[in-house]
Every structure is written in C-alpha cells, then in structure tokens.
Tab-separated table of N, CA and C in Angstrom:
chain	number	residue	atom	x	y	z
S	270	UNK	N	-93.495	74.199	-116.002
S	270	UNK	CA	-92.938	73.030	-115.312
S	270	UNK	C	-93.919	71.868	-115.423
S	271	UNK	N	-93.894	70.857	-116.180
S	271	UNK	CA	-94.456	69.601	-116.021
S	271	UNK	C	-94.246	68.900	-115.297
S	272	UNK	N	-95.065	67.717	-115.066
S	272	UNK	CA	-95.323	66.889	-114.150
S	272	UNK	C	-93.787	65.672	-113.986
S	273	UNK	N	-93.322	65.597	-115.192
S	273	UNK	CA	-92.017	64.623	-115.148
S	273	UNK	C	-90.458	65.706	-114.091
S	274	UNK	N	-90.699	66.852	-114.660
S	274	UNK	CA	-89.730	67.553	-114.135
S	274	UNK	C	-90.126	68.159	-112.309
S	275	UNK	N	-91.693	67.851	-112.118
S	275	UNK	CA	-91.702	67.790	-110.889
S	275	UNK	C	-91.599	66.878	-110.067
S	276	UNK	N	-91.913	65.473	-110.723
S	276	UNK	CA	-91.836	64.353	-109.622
S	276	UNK	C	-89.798	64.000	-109.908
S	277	UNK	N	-89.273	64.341	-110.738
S	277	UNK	CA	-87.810	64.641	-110.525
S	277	UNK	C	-87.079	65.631	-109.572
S	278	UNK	N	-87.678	66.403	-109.508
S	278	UNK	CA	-87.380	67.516	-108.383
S	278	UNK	C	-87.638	66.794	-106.764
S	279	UNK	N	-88.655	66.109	-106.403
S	279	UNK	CA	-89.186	65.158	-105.737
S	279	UNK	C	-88.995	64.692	-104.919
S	280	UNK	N	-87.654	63.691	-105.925
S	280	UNK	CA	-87.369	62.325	-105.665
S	280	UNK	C	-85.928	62.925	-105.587
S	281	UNK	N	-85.165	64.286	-106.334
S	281	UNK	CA	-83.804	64.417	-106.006
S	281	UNK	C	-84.081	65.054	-104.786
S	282	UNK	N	-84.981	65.662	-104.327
S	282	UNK	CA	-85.746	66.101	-103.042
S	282	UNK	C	-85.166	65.464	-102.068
S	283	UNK	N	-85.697	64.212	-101.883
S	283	UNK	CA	-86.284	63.049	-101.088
S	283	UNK	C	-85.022	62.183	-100.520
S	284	UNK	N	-84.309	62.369	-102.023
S	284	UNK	CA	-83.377	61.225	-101.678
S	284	UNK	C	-82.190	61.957	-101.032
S	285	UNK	N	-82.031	63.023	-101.296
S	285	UNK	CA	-81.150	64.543	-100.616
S	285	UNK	C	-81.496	64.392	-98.916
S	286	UNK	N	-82.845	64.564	-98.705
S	286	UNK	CA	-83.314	64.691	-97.729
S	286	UNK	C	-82.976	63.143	-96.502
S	287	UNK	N	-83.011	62.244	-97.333
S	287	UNK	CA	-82.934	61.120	-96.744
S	287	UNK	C	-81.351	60.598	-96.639
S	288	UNK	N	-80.633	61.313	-97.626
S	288	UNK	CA	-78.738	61.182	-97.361
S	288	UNK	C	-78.615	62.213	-96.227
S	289	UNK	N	-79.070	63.018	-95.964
S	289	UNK	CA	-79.042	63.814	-94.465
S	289	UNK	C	-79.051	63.149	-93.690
S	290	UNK	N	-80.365	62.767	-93.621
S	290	UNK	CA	-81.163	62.170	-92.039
S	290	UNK	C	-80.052	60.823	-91.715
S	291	UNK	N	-79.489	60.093	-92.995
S	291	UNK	CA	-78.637	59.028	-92.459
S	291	UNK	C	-77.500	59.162	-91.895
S	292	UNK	N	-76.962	60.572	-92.718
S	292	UNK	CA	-75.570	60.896	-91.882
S	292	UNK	C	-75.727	61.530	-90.932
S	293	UNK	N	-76.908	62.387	-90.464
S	293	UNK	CA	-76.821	62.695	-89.211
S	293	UNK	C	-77.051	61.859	-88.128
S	294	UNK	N	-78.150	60.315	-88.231
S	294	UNK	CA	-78.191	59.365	-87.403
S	294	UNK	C	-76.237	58.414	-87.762
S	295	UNK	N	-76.023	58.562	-88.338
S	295	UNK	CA	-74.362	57.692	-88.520
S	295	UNK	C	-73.852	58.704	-87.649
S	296	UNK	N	-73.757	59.828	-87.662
S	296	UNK	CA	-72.861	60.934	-87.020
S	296	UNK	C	-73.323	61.152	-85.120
S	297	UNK	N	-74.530	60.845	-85.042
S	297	UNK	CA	-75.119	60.396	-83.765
S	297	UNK	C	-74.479	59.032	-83.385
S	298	UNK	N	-75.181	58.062	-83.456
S	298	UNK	CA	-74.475	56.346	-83.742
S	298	UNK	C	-72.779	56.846	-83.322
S	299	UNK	N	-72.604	57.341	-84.442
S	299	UNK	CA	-70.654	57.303	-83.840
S	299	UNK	C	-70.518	58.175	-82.834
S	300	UNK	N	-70.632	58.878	-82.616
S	300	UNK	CA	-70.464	60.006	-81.195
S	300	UNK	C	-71.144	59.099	-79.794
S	301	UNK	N	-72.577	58.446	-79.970
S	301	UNK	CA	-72.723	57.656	-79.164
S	301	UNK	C	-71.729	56.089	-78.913
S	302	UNK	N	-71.472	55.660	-79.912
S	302	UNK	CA	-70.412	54.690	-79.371
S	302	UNK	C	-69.371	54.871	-79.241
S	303	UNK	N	-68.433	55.894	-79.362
S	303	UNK	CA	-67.683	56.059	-79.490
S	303	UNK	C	-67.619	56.995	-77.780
S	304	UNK	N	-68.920	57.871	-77.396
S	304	UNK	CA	-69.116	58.049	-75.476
S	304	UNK	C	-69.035	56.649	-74.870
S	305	UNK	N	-69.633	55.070	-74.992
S	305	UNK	CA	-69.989	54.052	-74.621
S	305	UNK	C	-68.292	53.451	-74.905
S	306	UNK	N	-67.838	53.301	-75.779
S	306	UNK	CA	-66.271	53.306	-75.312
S	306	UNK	C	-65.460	53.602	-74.956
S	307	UNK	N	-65.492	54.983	-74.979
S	307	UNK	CA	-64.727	55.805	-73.801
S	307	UNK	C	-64.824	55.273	-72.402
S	308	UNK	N	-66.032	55.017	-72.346
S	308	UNK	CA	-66.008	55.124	-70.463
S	308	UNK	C	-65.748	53.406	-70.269
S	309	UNK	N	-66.140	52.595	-71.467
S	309	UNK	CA	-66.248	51.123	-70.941
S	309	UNK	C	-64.333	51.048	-70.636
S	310	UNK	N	-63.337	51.634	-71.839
S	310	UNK	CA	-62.162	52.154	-71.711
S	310	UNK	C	-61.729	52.575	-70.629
S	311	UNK	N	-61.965	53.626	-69.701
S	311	UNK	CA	-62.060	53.847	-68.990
S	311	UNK	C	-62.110	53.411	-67.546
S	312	UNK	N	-63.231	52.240	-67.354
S	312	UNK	CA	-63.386	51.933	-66.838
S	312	UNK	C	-62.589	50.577	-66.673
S	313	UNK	N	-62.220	50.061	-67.695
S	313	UNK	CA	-60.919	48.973	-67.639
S	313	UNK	C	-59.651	49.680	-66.956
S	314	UNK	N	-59.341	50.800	-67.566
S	314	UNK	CA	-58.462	51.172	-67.038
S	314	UNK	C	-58.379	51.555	-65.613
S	315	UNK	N	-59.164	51.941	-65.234
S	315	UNK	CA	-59.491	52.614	-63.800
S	315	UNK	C	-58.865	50.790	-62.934
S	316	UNK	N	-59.843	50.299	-63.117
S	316	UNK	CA	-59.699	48.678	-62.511
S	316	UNK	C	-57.976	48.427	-62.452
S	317	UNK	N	-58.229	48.524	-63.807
S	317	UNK	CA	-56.537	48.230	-64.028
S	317	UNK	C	-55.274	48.811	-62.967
S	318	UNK	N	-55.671	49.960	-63.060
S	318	UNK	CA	-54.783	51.100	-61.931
S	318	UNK	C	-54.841	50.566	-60.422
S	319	UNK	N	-56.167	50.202	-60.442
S	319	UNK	CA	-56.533	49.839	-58.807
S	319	UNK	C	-55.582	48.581	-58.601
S	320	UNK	N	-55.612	47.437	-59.672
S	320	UNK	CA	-55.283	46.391	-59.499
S	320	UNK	C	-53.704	46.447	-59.218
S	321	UNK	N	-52.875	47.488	-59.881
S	321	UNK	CA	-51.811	47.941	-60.362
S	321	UNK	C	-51.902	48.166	-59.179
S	322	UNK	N	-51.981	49.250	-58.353
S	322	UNK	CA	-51.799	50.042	-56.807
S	322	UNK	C	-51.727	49.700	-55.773
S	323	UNK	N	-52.538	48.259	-55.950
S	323	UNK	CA	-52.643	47.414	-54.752
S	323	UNK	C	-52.062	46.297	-54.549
C-alpha cells in the first residue's frame, strides 16, 4: 500500500466521516425545530381555544 492510495483512503475516510456528522446534526436541527414548532403551534392554538371559549 503506498502513500497515494493511503492519503485516498483518508480523505474518502474523512469526507464519509464528515457526511455523517452533518446529517446527524441536520437530523438533530430538524427534530429540534420541528419540537420548537410544535409547541409554539400549540401554543397558538391553546390561546386560540381560550379565546374561542370565552
């Protein structure tokens, strides 16, 4: 194994490693905004009902 076929191994390594880490922070990111709209949702609605009831 030479040195070209290791710093290729590397870098398909690296860049593998680093398409992870982004979709798991994107896959975090969306689950977190997507909790932060739920409840802001939520919480319109709730108002809404009250406003509705009364």
């Amino acid at each position: 194994m030479n040195l070209k076929q290791l710093w290729t191994g590397l870098i398909t390594n690296l860049s593998f490693i680093l398409f992870l880490f982004g979709l798991i922070t994107f896959v975090v990111a969306a689950s977190l905004i997507n909790f932060i709209v739920g409840w802001v949702v939520a919480g319109i609605a709730l108002i809404f009902l009250a406003y509705a009831i009364s």
